[in-house]
Short mmCIF file of C-alpha atoms in Angstrom, two decimals:
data_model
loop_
_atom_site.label_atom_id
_atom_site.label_comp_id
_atom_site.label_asym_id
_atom_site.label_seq_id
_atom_site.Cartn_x
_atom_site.Cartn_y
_atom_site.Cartn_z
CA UNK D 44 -22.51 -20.56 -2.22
CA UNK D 45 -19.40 -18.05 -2.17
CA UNK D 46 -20.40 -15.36 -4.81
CA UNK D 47 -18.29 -13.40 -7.07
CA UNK D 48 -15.98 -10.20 -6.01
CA UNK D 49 -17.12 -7.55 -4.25
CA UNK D 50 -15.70 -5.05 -7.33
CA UNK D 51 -16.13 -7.96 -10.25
CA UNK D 52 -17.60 -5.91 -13.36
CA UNK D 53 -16.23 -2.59 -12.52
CA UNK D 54 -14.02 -0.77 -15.15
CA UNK D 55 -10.67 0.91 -13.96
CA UNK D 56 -7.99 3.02 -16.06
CA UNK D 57 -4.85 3.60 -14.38
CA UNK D 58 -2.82 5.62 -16.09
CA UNK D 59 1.08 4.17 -15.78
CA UNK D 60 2.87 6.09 -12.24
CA UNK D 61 5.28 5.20 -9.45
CA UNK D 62 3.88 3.34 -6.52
CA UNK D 63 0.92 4.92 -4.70
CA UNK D 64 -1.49 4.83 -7.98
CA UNK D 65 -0.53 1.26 -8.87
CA UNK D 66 -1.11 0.17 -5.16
CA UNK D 67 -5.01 1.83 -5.55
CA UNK D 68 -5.37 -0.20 -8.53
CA UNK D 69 -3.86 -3.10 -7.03
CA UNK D 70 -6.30 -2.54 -4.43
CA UNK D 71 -9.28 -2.62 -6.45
CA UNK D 72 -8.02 -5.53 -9.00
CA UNK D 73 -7.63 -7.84 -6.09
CA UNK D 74 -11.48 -7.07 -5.08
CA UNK D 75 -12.17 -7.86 -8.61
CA UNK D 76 -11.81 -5.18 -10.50
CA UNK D 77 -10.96 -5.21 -14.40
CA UNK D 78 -7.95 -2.70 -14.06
CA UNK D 79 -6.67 -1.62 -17.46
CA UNK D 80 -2.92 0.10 -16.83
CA UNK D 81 -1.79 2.59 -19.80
CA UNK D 82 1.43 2.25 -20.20
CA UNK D 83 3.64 4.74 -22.37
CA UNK D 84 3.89 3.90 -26.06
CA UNK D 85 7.55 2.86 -27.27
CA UNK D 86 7.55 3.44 -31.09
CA UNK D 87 8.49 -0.45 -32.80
CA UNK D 88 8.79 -1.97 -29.14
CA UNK D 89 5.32 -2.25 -27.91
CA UNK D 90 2.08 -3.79 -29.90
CA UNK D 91 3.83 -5.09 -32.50
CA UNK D 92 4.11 -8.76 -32.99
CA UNK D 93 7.32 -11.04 -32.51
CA UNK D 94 8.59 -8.32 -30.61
CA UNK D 95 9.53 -9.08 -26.76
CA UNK D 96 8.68 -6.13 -24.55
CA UNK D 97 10.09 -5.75 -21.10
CA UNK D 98 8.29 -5.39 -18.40
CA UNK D 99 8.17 -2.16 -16.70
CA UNK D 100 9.54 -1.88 -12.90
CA UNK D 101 6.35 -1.19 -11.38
CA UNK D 102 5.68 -5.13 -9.62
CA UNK D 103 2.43 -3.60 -8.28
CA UNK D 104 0.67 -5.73 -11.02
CA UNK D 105 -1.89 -8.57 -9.96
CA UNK D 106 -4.39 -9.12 -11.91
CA UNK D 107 -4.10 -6.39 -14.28
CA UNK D 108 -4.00 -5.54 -18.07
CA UNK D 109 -1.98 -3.25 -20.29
CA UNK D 110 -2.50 -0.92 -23.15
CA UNK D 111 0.23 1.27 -24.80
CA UNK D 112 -0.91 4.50 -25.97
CA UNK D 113 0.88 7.55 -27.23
CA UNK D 114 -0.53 10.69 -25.03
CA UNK D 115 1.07 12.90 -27.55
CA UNK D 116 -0.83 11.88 -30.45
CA UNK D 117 -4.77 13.13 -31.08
CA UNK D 118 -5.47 9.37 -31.88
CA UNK D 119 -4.55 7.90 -28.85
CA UNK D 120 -6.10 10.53 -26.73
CA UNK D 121 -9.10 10.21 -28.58
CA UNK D 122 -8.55 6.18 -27.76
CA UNK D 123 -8.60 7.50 -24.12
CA UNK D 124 -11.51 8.97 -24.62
CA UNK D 125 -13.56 6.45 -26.19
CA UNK D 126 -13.08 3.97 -23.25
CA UNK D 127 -13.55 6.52 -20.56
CA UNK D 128 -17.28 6.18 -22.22
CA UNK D 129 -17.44 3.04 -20.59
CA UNK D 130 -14.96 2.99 -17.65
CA UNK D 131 -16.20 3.42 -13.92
CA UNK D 132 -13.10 4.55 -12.54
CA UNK D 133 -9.73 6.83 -13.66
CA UNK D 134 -6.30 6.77 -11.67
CA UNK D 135 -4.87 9.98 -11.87
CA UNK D 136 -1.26 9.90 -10.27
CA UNK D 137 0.42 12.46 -11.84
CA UNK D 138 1.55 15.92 -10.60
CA UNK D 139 -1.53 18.77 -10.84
CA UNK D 140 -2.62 19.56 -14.28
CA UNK D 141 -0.64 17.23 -16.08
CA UNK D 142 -3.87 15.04 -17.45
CA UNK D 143 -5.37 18.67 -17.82
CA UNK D 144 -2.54 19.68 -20.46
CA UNK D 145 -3.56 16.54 -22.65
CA UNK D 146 -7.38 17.40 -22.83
CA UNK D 147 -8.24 14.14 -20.20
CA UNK D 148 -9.15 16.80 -17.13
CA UNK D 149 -11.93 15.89 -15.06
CA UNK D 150 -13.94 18.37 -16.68
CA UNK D 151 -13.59 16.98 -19.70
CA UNK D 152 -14.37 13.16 -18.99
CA UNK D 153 -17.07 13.70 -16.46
CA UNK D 154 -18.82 15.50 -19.58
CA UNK D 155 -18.24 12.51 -21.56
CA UNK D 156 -18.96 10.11 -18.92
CA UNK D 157 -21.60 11.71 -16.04
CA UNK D 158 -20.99 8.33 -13.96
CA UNK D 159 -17.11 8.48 -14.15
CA UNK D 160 -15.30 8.55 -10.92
CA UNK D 161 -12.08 10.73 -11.55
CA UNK D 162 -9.26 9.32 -8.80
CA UNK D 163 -6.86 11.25 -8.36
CA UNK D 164 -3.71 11.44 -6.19
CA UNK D 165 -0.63 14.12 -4.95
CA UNK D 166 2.02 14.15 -3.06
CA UNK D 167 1.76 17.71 -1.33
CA UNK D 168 -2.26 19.30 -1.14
CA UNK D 169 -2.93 20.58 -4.46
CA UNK D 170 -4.02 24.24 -3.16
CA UNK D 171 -0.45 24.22 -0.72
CA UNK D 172 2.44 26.15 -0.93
CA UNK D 173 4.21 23.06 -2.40
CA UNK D 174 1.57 22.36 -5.22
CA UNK D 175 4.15 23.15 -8.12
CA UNK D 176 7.42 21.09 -6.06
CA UNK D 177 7.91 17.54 -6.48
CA UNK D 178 8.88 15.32 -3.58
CA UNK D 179 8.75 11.48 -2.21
CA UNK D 180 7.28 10.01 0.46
CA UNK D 181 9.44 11.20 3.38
CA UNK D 182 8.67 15.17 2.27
CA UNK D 183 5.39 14.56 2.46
CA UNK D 184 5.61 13.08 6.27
CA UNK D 185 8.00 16.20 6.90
CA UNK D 186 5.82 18.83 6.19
CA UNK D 187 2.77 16.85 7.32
CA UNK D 188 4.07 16.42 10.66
CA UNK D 189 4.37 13.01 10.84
CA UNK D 190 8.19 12.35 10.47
CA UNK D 191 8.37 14.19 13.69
CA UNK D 192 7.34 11.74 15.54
CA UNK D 193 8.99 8.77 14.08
CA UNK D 194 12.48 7.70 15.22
CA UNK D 195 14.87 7.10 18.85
CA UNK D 196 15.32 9.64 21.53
CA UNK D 197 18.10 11.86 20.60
CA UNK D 198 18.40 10.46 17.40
CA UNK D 199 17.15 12.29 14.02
CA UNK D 200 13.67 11.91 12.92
CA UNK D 201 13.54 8.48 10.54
CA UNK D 202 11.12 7.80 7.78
CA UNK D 203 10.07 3.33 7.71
CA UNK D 204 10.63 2.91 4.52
CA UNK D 205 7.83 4.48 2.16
CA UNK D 206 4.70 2.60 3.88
CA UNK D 207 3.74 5.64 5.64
CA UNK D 208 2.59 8.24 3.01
CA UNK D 209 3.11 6.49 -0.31
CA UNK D 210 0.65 3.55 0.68
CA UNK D 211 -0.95 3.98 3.55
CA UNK D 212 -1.86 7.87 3.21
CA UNK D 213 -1.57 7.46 -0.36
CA UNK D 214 -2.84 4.31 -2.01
CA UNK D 215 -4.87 3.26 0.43
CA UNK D 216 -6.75 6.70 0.82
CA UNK D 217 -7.07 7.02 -3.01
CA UNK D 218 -8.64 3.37 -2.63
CA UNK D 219 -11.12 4.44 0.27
CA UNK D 220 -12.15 7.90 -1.66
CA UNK D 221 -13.48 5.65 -4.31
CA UNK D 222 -15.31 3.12 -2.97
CA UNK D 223 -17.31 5.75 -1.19
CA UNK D 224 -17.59 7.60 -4.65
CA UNK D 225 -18.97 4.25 -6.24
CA UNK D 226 -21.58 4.13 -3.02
CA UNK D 227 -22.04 7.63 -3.60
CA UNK D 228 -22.81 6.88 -7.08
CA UNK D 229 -25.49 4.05 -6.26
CA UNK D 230 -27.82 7.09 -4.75
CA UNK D 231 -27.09 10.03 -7.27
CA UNK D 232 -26.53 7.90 -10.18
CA UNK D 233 -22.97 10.45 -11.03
CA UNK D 234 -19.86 10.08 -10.23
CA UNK D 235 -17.42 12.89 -8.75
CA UNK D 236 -13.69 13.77 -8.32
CA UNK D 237 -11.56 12.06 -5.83
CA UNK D 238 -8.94 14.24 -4.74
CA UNK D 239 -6.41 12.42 -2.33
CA UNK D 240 -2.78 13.66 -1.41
CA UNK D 241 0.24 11.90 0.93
CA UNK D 242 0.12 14.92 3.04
CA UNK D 243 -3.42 15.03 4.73
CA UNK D 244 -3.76 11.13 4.02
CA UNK D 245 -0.33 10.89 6.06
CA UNK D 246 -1.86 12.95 8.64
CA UNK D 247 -5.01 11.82 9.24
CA UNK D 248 -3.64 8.60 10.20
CA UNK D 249 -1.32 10.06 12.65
CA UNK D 250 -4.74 11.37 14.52
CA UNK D 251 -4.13 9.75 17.70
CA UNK D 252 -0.06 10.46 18.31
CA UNK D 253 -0.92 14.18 17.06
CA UNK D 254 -3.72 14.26 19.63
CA UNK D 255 -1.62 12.06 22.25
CA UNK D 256 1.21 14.92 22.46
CA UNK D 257 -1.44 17.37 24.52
CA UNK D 258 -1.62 14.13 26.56
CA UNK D 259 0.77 12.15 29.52
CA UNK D 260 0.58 9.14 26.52
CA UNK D 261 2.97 11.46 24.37
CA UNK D 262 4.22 14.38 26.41
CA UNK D 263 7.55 13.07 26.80
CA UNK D 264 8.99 14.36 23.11
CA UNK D 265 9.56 11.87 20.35
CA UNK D 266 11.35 7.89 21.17
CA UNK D 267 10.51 9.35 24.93
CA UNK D 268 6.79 7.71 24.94
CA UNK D 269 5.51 4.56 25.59
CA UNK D 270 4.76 3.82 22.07
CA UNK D 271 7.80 5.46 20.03
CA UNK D 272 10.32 3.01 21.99
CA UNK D 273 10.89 4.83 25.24
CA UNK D 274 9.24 2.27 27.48
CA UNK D 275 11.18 -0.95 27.82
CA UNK D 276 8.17 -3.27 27.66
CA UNK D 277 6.52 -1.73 24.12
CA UNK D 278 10.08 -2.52 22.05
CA UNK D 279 11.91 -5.28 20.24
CA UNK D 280 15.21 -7.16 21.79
CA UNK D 281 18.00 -9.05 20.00
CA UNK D 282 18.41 -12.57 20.82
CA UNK D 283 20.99 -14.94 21.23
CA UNK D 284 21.17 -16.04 17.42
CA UNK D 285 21.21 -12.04 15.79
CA UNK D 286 17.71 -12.30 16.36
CA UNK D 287 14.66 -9.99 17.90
CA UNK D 288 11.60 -10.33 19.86
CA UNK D 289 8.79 -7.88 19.88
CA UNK D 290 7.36 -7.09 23.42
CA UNK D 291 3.98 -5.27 23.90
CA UNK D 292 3.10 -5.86 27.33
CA UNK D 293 1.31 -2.83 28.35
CA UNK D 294 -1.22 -4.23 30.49
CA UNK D 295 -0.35 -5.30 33.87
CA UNK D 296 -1.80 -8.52 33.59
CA UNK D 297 0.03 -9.31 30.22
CA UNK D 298 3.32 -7.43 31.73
CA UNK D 299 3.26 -10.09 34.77
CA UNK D 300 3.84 -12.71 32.41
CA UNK D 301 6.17 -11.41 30.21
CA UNK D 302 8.05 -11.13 33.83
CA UNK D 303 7.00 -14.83 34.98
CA UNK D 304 8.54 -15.81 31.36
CA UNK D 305 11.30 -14.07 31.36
CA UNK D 306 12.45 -15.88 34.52
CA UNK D 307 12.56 -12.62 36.82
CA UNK D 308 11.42 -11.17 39.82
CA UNK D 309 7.96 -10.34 40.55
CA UNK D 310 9.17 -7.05 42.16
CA UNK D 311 9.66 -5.38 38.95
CA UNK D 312 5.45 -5.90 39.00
CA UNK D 313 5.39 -2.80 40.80
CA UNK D 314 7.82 -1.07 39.06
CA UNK D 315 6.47 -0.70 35.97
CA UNK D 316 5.25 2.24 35.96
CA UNK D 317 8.05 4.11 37.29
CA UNK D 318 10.06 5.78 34.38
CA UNK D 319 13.03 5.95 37.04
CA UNK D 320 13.41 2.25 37.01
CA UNK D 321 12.82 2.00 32.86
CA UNK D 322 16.84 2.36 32.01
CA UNK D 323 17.46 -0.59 34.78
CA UNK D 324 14.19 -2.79 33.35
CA UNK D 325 15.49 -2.52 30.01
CA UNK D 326 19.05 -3.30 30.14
CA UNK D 327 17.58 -6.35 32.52
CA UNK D 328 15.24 -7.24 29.45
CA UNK D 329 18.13 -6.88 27.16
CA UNK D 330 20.59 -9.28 28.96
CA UNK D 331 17.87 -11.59 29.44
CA UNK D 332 16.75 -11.78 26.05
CA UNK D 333 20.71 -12.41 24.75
CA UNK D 334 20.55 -15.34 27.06
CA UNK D 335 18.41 -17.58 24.91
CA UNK D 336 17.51 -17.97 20.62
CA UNK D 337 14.57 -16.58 19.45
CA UNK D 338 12.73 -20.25 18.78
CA UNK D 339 14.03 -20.64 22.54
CA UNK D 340 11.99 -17.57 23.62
CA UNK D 341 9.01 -18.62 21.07
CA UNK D 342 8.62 -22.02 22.84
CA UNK D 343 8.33 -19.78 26.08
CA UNK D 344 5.67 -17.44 25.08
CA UNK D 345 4.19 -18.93 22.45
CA UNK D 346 0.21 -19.41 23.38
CA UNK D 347 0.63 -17.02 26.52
CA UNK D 348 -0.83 -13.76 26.60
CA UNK D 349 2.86 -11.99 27.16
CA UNK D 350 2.69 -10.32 24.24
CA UNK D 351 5.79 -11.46 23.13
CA UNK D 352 6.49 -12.62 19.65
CA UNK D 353 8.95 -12.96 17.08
CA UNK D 354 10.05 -10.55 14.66
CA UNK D 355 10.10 -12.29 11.67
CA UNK D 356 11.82 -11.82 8.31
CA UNK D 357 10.72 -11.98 4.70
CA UNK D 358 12.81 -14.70 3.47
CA UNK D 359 11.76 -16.89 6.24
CA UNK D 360 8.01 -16.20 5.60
CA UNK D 361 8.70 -16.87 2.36
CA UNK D 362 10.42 -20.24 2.91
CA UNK D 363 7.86 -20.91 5.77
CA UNK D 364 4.10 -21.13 4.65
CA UNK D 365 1.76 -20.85 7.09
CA UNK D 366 3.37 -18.74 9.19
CA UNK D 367 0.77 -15.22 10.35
CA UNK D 368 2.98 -13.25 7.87
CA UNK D 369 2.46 -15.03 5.16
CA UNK D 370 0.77 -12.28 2.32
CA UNK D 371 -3.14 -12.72 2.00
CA UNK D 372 -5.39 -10.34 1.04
CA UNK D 373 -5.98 -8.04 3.67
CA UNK D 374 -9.04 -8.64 4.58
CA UNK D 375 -11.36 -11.57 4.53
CA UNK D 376 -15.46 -10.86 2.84
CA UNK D 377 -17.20 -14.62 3.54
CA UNK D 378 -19.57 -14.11 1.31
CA UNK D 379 -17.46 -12.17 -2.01
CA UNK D 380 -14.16 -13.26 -1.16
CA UNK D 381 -11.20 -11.27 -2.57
CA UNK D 382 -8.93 -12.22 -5.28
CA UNK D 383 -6.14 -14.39 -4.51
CA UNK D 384 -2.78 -13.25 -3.68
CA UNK D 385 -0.65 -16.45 -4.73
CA UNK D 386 -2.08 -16.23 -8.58
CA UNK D 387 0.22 -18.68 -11.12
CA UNK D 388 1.61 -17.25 -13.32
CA UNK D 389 0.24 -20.22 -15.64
CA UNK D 390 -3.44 -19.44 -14.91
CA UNK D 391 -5.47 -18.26 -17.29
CA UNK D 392 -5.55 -14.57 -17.18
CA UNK D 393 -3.12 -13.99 -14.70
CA UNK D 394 -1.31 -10.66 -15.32
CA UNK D 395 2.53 -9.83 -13.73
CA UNK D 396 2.60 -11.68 -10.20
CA UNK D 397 4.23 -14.50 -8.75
CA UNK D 398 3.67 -18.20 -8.76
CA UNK D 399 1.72 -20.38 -6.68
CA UNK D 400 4.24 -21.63 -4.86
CA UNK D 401 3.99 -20.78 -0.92
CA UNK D 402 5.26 -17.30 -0.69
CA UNK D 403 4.30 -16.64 -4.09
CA UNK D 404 2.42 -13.03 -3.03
CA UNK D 405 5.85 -11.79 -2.48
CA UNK D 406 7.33 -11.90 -5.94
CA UNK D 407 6.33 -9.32 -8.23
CA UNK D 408 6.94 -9.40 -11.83
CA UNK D 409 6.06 -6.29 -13.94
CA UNK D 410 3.53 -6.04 -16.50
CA UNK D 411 4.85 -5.78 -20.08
CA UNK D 412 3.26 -2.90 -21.90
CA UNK D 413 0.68 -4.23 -24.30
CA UNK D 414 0.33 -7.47 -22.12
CA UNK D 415 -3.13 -8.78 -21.97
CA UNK D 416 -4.72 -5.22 -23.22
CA UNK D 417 -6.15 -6.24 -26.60
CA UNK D 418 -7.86 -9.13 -25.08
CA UNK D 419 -8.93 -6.46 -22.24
CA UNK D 420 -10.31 -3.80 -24.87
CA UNK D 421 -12.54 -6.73 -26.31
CA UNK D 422 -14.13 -8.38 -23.39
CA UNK D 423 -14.24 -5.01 -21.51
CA UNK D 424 -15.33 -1.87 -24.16
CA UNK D 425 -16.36 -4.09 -27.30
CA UNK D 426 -12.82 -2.98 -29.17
CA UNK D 427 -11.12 -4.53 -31.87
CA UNK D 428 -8.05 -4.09 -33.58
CA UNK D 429 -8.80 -3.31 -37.16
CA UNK D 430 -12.29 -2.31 -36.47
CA UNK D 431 -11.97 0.18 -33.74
CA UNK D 432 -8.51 0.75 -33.20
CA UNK D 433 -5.14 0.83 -34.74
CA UNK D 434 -1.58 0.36 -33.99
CA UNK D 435 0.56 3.50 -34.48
CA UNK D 436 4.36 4.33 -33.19
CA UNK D 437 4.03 1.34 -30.56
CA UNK D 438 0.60 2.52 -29.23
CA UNK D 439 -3.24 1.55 -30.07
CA UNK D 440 -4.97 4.88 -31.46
CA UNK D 441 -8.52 5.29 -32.35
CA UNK D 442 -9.53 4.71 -36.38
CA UNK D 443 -10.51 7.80 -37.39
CA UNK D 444 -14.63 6.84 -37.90
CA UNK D 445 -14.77 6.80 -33.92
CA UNK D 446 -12.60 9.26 -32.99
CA UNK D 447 -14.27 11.81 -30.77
#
């Protein structure tokens, strides 16, 4: 019998930001999580009935709920409070000290809550020289390090997209630091602080190029190596149609058939590892690739061990299901399976994404604020409107007979 979530039951805030803190909740709602996002009150807009909010642009919204609350009123920090009594988890994503300013620190709601687990994320190291500066994704990968080792020989250094720090050494690593808090927490019985930042999150996952450059795998300076797109058989080539192939072949056994497949000589076998010969092997692997379409070269190395394969493109995934891009959660528990990515829009409960159409995990539509959050506060923290909490100004405050 498959059994519920791995994460069903536990109790997240996020606290509204730009991408990397929605993409740790997103994280933990799609393991199960009940993820309440609080959104910014807008006075005679939000919480009040008959009145059609628009969603915000954050898309990074699966499964999720929304309260509005005004941070700048007593009441609705107090509201803060009173379900940090019974939350699990907080998503911090603002700049250092920000939280602090409005009385919702650490120290404050690991004194109202011993078991809380206080997330929170930066873009530069909190105790750095840039603590006080803001920035974006590719800053962080400059001054971690990172962005020099991304982009073409002789070319400038160039950032892919913001996947890199936002996400990966960002979301992700705020995601990781709290499921080892919450493990953590099963032996201690108290939760802690997770501190996470784009800088060392970018950089530890940039462990093996940073250790590679002392090596013969990454001496050669950056777009010189064989993984940064100086050897011709680790890169992509256009095709016939406007197309491209991706070509691994780094092993001699899988290089051989990308050879045999390609239709060329077997003496270039032994030439592989001469970098002399890689400007001749690649402009041969270039005019041979222009010679067919990509689905030509697909019915060639489809099912070989070439490592050859096509670089597809979001709208065809999209249009295409079943295809290996197609967006699934990212990893697969037999037992607790994850959340679903394709969620309709119709189902019960669904919050902000897609449709259940095939590609449906690619659309994002943003959470409205307010959407789904009373229901939240009631089958969550025991809340009611009238009973425990008001509407003031466009956001839910606390009545004043709970207020802390």
């Amino acid at each position: 019998m498959v059994g519920a979530p791995p994460l069903q039951g536990l109790k997240v805030l996020e606290f509204a930001g730009l991408a990397p803190g929605p993409f740790a909740g997103l994280l933990l709602s799609d393991a199960g999580a009940n993820v309440l996002r609080i959104d910014r009150a807008i006075p005679g807009k939000t919480h009040t009935r008959g009145v059609e909010v628009p969603p915000t642009e954050d898309l990074l919204t699966r499964h999720k709920s929304s309260i509005a609350v005004d941070l700048k009123s007593p009441s609705g920090i107090s509201l803060i409070k009173e379900l940090a009594k019974a939350a699990d988890v907080i998503i911090d994503p603002f700049r250092p000290g920000v939280l602090e300013k409005l009385g919702l620190g650490p120290d404050v709601l690991s004194s109202i809550n011993p078991r809380i687990i206080y997330g929170r994320m930066t873009g530069f190291r909190r105790d750095g020289k840039y603590a006080a500066m803001a920035g974006h994704d590719i800053n962080y990968l400059a001054v971690s390090g990172v962005l020099s080792l991304l982009g073409r020989d002789g070319e400038k250094p160039h950032p892919p997209w913001n996947i890199l720090a936002d996400f990966a050494g960002g979301g992700a690593t705020l995601f990781q630091g709290i499921l080892l808090a919450v493990l953590s927490r099963e032996k201690t019985g108290k939760g802690q602080v997770v501190e996470a930042n784009m800088v060392d999150g970018a950089s530890y996952l940039a462990t093996f190029p940073r250790q590679a450059l002392k090596t013969p795998m990454g001496n050669q300076g950056r777009g010189r190596n064989v993984l940064d797109g100086g050897c011709p058989y680790y890169d992509t080539y256009e095709t016939k149609d406007g197309k491209y192939m991706s070509v691994g072949a780094l092993e001699p056994q899988f290089y051989a058939v990308l050879v045999q497949g390609l239709g060329l000589d077997e003496s270039w076998n032994a030439r592989r590892y001469d970098r002399a010969h890689w400007p001749e092997m690649r402009d041969q692997f270039e005019s041979t690739f222009r010679s067919k379409t990509r689905a030509e070269w697909e019915q060639v190395f489809d099912g070989t061990d070439a490592c050859c394969a096509p670089v597809l493109e979001y709208p065809e995934l999209e249009a295409e299901p079943g295809r290996e891009g197609d967006q699934r959660p990212a990893v697969a528990l037999r037992d607790t399976p994850l959340l679903a990515v394709h969620q309709r829009a119709t189902d019960p409960g669904a919050q902000g994404q897609g449709s259940g159409a095939p590609g449906g995990g690619y659309v994002g539509q943003g959470l409205r604020p307010g959407q789904g959050g009373e229901e939240a506060l009631a089958k969550w923290f025991g809340l009611k409107q009238g009973k425990d909490f008001d509407v003031e100004r466009g956001g839910l405050v606390l009545k004043d007979k709970a207020r802390l």
